[in-house]
Short mmCIF file of C-alpha atoms in Angstrom, two decimals:
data_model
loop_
_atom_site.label_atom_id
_atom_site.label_comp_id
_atom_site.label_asym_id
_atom_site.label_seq_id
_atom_site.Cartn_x
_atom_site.Cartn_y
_atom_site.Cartn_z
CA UNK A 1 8.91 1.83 -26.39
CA UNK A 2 9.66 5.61 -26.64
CA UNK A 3 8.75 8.31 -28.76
CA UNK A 4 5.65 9.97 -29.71
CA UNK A 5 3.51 7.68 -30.58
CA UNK A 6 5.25 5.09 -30.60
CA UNK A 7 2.79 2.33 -30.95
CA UNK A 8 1.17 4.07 -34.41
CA UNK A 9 4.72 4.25 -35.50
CA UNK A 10 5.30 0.92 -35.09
CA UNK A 11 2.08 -0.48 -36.75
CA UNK A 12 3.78 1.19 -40.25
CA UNK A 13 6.95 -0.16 -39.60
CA UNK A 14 5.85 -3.62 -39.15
CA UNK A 15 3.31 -3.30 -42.38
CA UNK A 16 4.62 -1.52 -44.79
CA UNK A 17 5.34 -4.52 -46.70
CA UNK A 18 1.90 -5.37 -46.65
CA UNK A 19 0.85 -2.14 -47.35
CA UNK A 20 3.11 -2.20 -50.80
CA UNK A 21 1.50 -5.50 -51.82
CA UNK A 22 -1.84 -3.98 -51.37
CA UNK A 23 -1.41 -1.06 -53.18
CA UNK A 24 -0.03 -3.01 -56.05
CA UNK A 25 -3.14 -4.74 -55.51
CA UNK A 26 -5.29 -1.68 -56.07
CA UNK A 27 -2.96 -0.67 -59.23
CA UNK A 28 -3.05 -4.23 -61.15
CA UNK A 29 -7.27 -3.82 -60.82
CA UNK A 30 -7.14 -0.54 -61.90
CA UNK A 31 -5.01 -1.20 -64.97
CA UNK A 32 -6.94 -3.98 -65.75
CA UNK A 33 -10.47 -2.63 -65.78
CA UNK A 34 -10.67 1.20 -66.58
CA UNK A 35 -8.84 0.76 -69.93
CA UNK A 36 -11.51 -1.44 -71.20
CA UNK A 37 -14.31 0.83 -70.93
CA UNK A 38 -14.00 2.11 -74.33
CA UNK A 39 -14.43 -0.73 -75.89
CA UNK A 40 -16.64 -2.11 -73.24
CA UNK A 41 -18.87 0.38 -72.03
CA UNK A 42 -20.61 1.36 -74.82
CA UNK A 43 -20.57 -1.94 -76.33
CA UNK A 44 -23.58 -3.67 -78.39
CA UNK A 45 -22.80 -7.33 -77.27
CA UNK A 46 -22.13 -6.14 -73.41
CA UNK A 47 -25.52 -4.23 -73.72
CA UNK A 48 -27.31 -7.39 -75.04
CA UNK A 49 -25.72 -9.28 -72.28
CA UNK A 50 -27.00 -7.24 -69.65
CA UNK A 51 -30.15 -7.38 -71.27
CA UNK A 52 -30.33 -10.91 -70.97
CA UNK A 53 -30.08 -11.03 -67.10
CA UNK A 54 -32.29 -10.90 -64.58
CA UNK A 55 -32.80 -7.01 -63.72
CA UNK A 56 -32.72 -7.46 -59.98
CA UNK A 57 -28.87 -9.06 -60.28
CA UNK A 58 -28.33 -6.18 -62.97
CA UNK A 59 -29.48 -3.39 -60.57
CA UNK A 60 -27.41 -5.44 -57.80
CA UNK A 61 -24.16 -5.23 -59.35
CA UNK A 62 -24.39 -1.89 -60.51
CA UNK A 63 -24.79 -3.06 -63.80
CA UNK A 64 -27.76 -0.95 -65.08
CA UNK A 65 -25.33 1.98 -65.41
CA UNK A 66 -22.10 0.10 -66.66
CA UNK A 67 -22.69 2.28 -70.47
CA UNK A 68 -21.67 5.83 -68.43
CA UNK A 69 -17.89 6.34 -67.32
CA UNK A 70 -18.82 7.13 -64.17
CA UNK A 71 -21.31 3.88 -63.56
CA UNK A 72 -19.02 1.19 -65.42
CA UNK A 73 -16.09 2.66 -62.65
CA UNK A 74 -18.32 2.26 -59.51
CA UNK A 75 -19.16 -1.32 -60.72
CA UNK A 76 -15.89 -2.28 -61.27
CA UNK A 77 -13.84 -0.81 -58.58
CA UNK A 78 -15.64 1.06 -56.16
CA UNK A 79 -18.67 -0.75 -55.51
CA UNK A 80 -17.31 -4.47 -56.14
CA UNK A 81 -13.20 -4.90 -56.63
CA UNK A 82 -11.79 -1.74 -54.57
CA UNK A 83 -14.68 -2.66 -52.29
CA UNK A 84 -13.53 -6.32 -51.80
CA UNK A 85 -9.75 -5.61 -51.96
CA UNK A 86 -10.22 -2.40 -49.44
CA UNK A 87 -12.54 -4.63 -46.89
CA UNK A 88 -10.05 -7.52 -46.75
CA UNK A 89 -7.11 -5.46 -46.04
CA UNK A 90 -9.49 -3.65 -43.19
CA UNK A 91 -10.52 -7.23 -41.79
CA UNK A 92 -6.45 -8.38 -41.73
CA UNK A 93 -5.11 -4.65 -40.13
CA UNK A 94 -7.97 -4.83 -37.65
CA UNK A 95 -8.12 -8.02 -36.37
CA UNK A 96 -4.52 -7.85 -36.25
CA UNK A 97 -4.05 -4.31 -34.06
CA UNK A 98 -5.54 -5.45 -30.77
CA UNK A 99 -6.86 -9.23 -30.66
CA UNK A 100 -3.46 -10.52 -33.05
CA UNK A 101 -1.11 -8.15 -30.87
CA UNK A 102 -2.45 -9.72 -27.58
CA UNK A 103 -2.90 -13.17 -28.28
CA UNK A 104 1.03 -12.70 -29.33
CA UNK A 105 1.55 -11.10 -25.95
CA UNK A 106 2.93 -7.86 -27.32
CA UNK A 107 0.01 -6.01 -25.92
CA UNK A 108 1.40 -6.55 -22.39
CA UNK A 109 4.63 -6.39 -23.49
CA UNK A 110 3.61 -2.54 -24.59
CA UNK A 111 1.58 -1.60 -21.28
CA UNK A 112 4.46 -3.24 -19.29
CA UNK A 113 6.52 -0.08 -20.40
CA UNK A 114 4.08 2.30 -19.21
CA UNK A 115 1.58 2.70 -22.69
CA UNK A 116 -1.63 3.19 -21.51
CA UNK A 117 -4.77 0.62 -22.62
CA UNK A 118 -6.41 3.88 -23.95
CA UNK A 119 -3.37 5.12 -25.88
CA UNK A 120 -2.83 1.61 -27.31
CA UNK A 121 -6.26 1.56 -28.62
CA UNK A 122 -6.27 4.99 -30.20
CA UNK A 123 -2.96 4.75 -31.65
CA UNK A 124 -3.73 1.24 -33.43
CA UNK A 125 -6.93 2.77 -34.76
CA UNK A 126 -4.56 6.01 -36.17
CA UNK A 127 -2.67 3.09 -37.66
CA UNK A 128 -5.35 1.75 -39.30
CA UNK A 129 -6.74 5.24 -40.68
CA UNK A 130 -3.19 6.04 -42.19
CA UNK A 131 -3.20 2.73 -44.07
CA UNK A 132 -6.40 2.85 -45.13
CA UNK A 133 -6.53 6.97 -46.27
CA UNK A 134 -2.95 5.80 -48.04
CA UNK A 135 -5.60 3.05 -50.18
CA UNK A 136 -8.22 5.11 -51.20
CA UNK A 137 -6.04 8.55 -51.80
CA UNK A 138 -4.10 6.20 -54.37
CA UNK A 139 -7.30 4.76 -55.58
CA UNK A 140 -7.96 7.66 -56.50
CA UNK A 141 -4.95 9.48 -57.92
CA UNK A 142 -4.82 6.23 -60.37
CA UNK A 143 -8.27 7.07 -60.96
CA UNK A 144 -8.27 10.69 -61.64
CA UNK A 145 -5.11 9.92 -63.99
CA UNK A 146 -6.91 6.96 -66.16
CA UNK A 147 -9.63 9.34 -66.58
CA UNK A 148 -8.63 10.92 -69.67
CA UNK A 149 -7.07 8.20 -71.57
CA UNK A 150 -10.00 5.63 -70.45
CA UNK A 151 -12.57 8.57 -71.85
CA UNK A 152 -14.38 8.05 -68.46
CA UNK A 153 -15.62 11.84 -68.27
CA UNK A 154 -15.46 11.61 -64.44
CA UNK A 155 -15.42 14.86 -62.66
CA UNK A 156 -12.62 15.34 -59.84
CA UNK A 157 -14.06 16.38 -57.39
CA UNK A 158 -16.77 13.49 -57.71
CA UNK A 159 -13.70 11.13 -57.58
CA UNK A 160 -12.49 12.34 -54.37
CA UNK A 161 -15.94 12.08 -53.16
CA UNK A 162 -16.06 8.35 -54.48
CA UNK A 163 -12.44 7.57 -52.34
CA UNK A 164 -13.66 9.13 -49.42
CA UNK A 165 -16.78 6.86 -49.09
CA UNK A 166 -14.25 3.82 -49.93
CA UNK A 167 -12.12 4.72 -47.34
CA UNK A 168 -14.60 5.47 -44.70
CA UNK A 169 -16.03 1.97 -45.32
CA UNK A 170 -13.04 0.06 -45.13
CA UNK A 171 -12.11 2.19 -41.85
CA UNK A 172 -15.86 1.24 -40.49
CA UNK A 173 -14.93 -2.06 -40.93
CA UNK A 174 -11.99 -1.78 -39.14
CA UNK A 175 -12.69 0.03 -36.47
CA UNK A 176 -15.32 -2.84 -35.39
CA UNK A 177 -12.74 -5.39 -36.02
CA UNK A 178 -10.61 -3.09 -33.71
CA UNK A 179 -13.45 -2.90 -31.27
CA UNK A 180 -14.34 -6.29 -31.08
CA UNK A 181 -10.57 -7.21 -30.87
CA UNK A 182 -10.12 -4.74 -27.84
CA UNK A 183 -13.70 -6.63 -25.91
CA UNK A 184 -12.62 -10.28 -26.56
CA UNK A 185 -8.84 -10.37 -27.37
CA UNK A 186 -9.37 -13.10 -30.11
CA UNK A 187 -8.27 -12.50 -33.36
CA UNK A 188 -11.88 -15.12 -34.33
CA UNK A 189 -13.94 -12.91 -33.01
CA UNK A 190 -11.96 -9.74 -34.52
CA UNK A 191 -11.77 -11.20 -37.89
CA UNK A 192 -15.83 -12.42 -37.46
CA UNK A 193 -17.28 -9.26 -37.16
CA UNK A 194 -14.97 -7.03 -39.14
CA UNK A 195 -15.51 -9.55 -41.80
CA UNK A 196 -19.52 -9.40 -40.85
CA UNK A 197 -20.25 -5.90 -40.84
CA UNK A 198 -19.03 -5.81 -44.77
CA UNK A 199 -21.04 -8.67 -45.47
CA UNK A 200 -24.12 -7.84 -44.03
CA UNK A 201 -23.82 -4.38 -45.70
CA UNK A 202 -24.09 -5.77 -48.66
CA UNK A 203 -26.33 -7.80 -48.47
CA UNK A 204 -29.04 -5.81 -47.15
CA UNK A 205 -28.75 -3.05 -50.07
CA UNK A 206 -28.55 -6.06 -52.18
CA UNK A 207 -31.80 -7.28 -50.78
CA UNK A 208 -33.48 -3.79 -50.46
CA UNK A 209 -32.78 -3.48 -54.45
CA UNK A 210 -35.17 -6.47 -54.78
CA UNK A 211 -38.72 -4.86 -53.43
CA UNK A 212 -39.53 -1.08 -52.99
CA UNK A 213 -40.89 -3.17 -49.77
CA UNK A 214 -37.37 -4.00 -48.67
CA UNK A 215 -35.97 -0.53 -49.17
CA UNK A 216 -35.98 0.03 -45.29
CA UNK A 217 -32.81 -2.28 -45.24
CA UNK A 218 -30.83 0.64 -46.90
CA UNK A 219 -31.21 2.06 -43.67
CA UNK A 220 -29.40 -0.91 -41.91
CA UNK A 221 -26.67 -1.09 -44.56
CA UNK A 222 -22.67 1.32 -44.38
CA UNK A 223 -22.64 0.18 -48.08
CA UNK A 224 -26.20 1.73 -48.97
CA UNK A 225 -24.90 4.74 -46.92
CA UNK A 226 -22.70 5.99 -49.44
CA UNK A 227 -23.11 3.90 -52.40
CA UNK A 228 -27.00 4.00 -53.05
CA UNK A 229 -26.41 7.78 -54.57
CA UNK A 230 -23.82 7.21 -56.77
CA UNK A 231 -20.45 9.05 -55.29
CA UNK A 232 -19.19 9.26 -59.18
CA UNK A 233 -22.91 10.36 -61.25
CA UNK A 234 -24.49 12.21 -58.40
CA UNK A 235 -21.79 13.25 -56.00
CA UNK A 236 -21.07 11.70 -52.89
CA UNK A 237 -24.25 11.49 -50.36
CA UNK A 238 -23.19 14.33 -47.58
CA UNK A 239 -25.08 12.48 -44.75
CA UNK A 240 -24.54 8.44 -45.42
CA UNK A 241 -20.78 9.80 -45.73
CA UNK A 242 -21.15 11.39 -42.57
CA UNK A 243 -22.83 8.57 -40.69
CA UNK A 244 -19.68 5.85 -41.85
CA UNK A 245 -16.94 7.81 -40.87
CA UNK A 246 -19.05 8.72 -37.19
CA UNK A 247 -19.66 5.33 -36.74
CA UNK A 248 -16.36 4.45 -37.59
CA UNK A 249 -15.07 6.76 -35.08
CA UNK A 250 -17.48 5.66 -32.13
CA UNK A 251 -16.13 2.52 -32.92
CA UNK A 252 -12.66 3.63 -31.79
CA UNK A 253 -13.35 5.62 -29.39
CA UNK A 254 -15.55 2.29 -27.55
CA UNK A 255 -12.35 0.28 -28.44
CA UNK A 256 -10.38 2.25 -26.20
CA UNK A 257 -13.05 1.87 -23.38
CA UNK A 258 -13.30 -1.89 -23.75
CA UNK A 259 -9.74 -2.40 -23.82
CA UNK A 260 -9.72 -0.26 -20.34
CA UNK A 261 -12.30 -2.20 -18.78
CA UNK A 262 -10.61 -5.94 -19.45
CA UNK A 263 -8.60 -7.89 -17.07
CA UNK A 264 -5.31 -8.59 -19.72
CA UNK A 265 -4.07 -10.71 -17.06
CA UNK A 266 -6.63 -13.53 -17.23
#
């Protein structure tokens, strides 16, 4: 392999395919759901429906805020469907970039032609970033444009705001299925905690929206980070925003260590 970065180059070669199918992923969702909102959001028979369910599962799902533009499009796609759609694609790209390329043997193959662990690492997590950034940037341009003609009344700025924490989640998740890829070289393990580290997430801001006793767990939870002020109503929270994407990168950044520190040879 030559070039400048030739491994990042590589990683969208080999997945842009992918990339296309997830993006027309993102698109079919978007289509499907933000047209309906007026003649769903302000709805009698939705409202009564809401009514009718328990208020913790309500206040879970977003729910409790579905009647505004801005709260029926963080239910719908950025807290639940973009969410689910973004964190699977993270879980696949990252348990793919290390643990997938060495259990294949093209990681040795690579640092056979003089690519350094470190490099490797780094460049696979660049990979990752561009994919991801490419997600939630068209997220939000189909976003921004359904805005008028879905009478969601979302500001623009807000909506960046909203794709940024998106994107910073789905690149938290897979920078630690990078970094547990890069300690254990098995795409299990990889897939296990990339997958885990969503999960968990949301669970615990699910759980801390039971009890004002719980509400600690926000503190434990990426998804409460940026999504318990709402990116789209309030504008993005500056310091949960700040705290995914740092993780995120310390993530990396440990991936390139652990990969260093392994014997590939055993």
């Amino acid at each position: 392999m030559t070039g400048i970065l030739p491994v990042f180059r590589r990683s969208l070669r080999d997945s842009w395919r992918s990339l296309l199918g997830w993006t027309l992923g993102l698109a079919a969702v978007l289509f499907l759901y933000l047209p309906l909102y007026p003649s769903l959001g302000g709805s009698a028979q939705l409202q009564d429906l809401i009514s009718a369910l328990p208020k913790q599962l309500v206040e879970t799902i977003g729910y409790d805020q579905i009647s505004s533009g801005a709260g029926y499009t963080q239910s719908t796609f950025y807290g639940l469907m973009g969410f689910l759609l973004l964190t699977i694609a993270a879980v696949v790209w990252g348990s793919a970039a290390l643990a997938g390329a060495e259990e294949s043997g093209q990681v040795e193959l690579d640092l056979a032609h003089g690519i350094g662990r470190g490099q490797y690492a780094l460049e696979s997590a660049l990979g990752l970033l561009v994919r991801l950034a490419w997600l939630g940037a068209f997220s939000g341009v189909v976003v921004a444009a359904l805005n008028g003609p879905a009478d969601l009344g979302l500001d623009g700025w807000r909506i960046v705001g909203a794709s940024a924490a998106l994107t910073g989640l789905a690149f938290l998740t897979a920078s630690a299925a990078l970094l547990a890829g890069a300690a254990t070289g098995r795409r299990l393990w990889a897939t296990g905690v990339g997958a885990g580290i969503a999960v968990l997430g949301y669970i615990l801001q699910a759980l801390a929206k039971q009890s004002s006793d719980l509400e600690w767990m926000n503190a434990l939870s990426p998804y409460a980070w940026v999504y318990r002020q709402s990116p789209l109503a309030e504008g993005v929270d500056a310091g949960g925003l700040a705290l995914t994407w740092g993780l995120a990168v310390a993530f990396v950044v440990a991936s390139a260590l652990a990969l260093r520190a392994r014997d590939l040879r055993g």
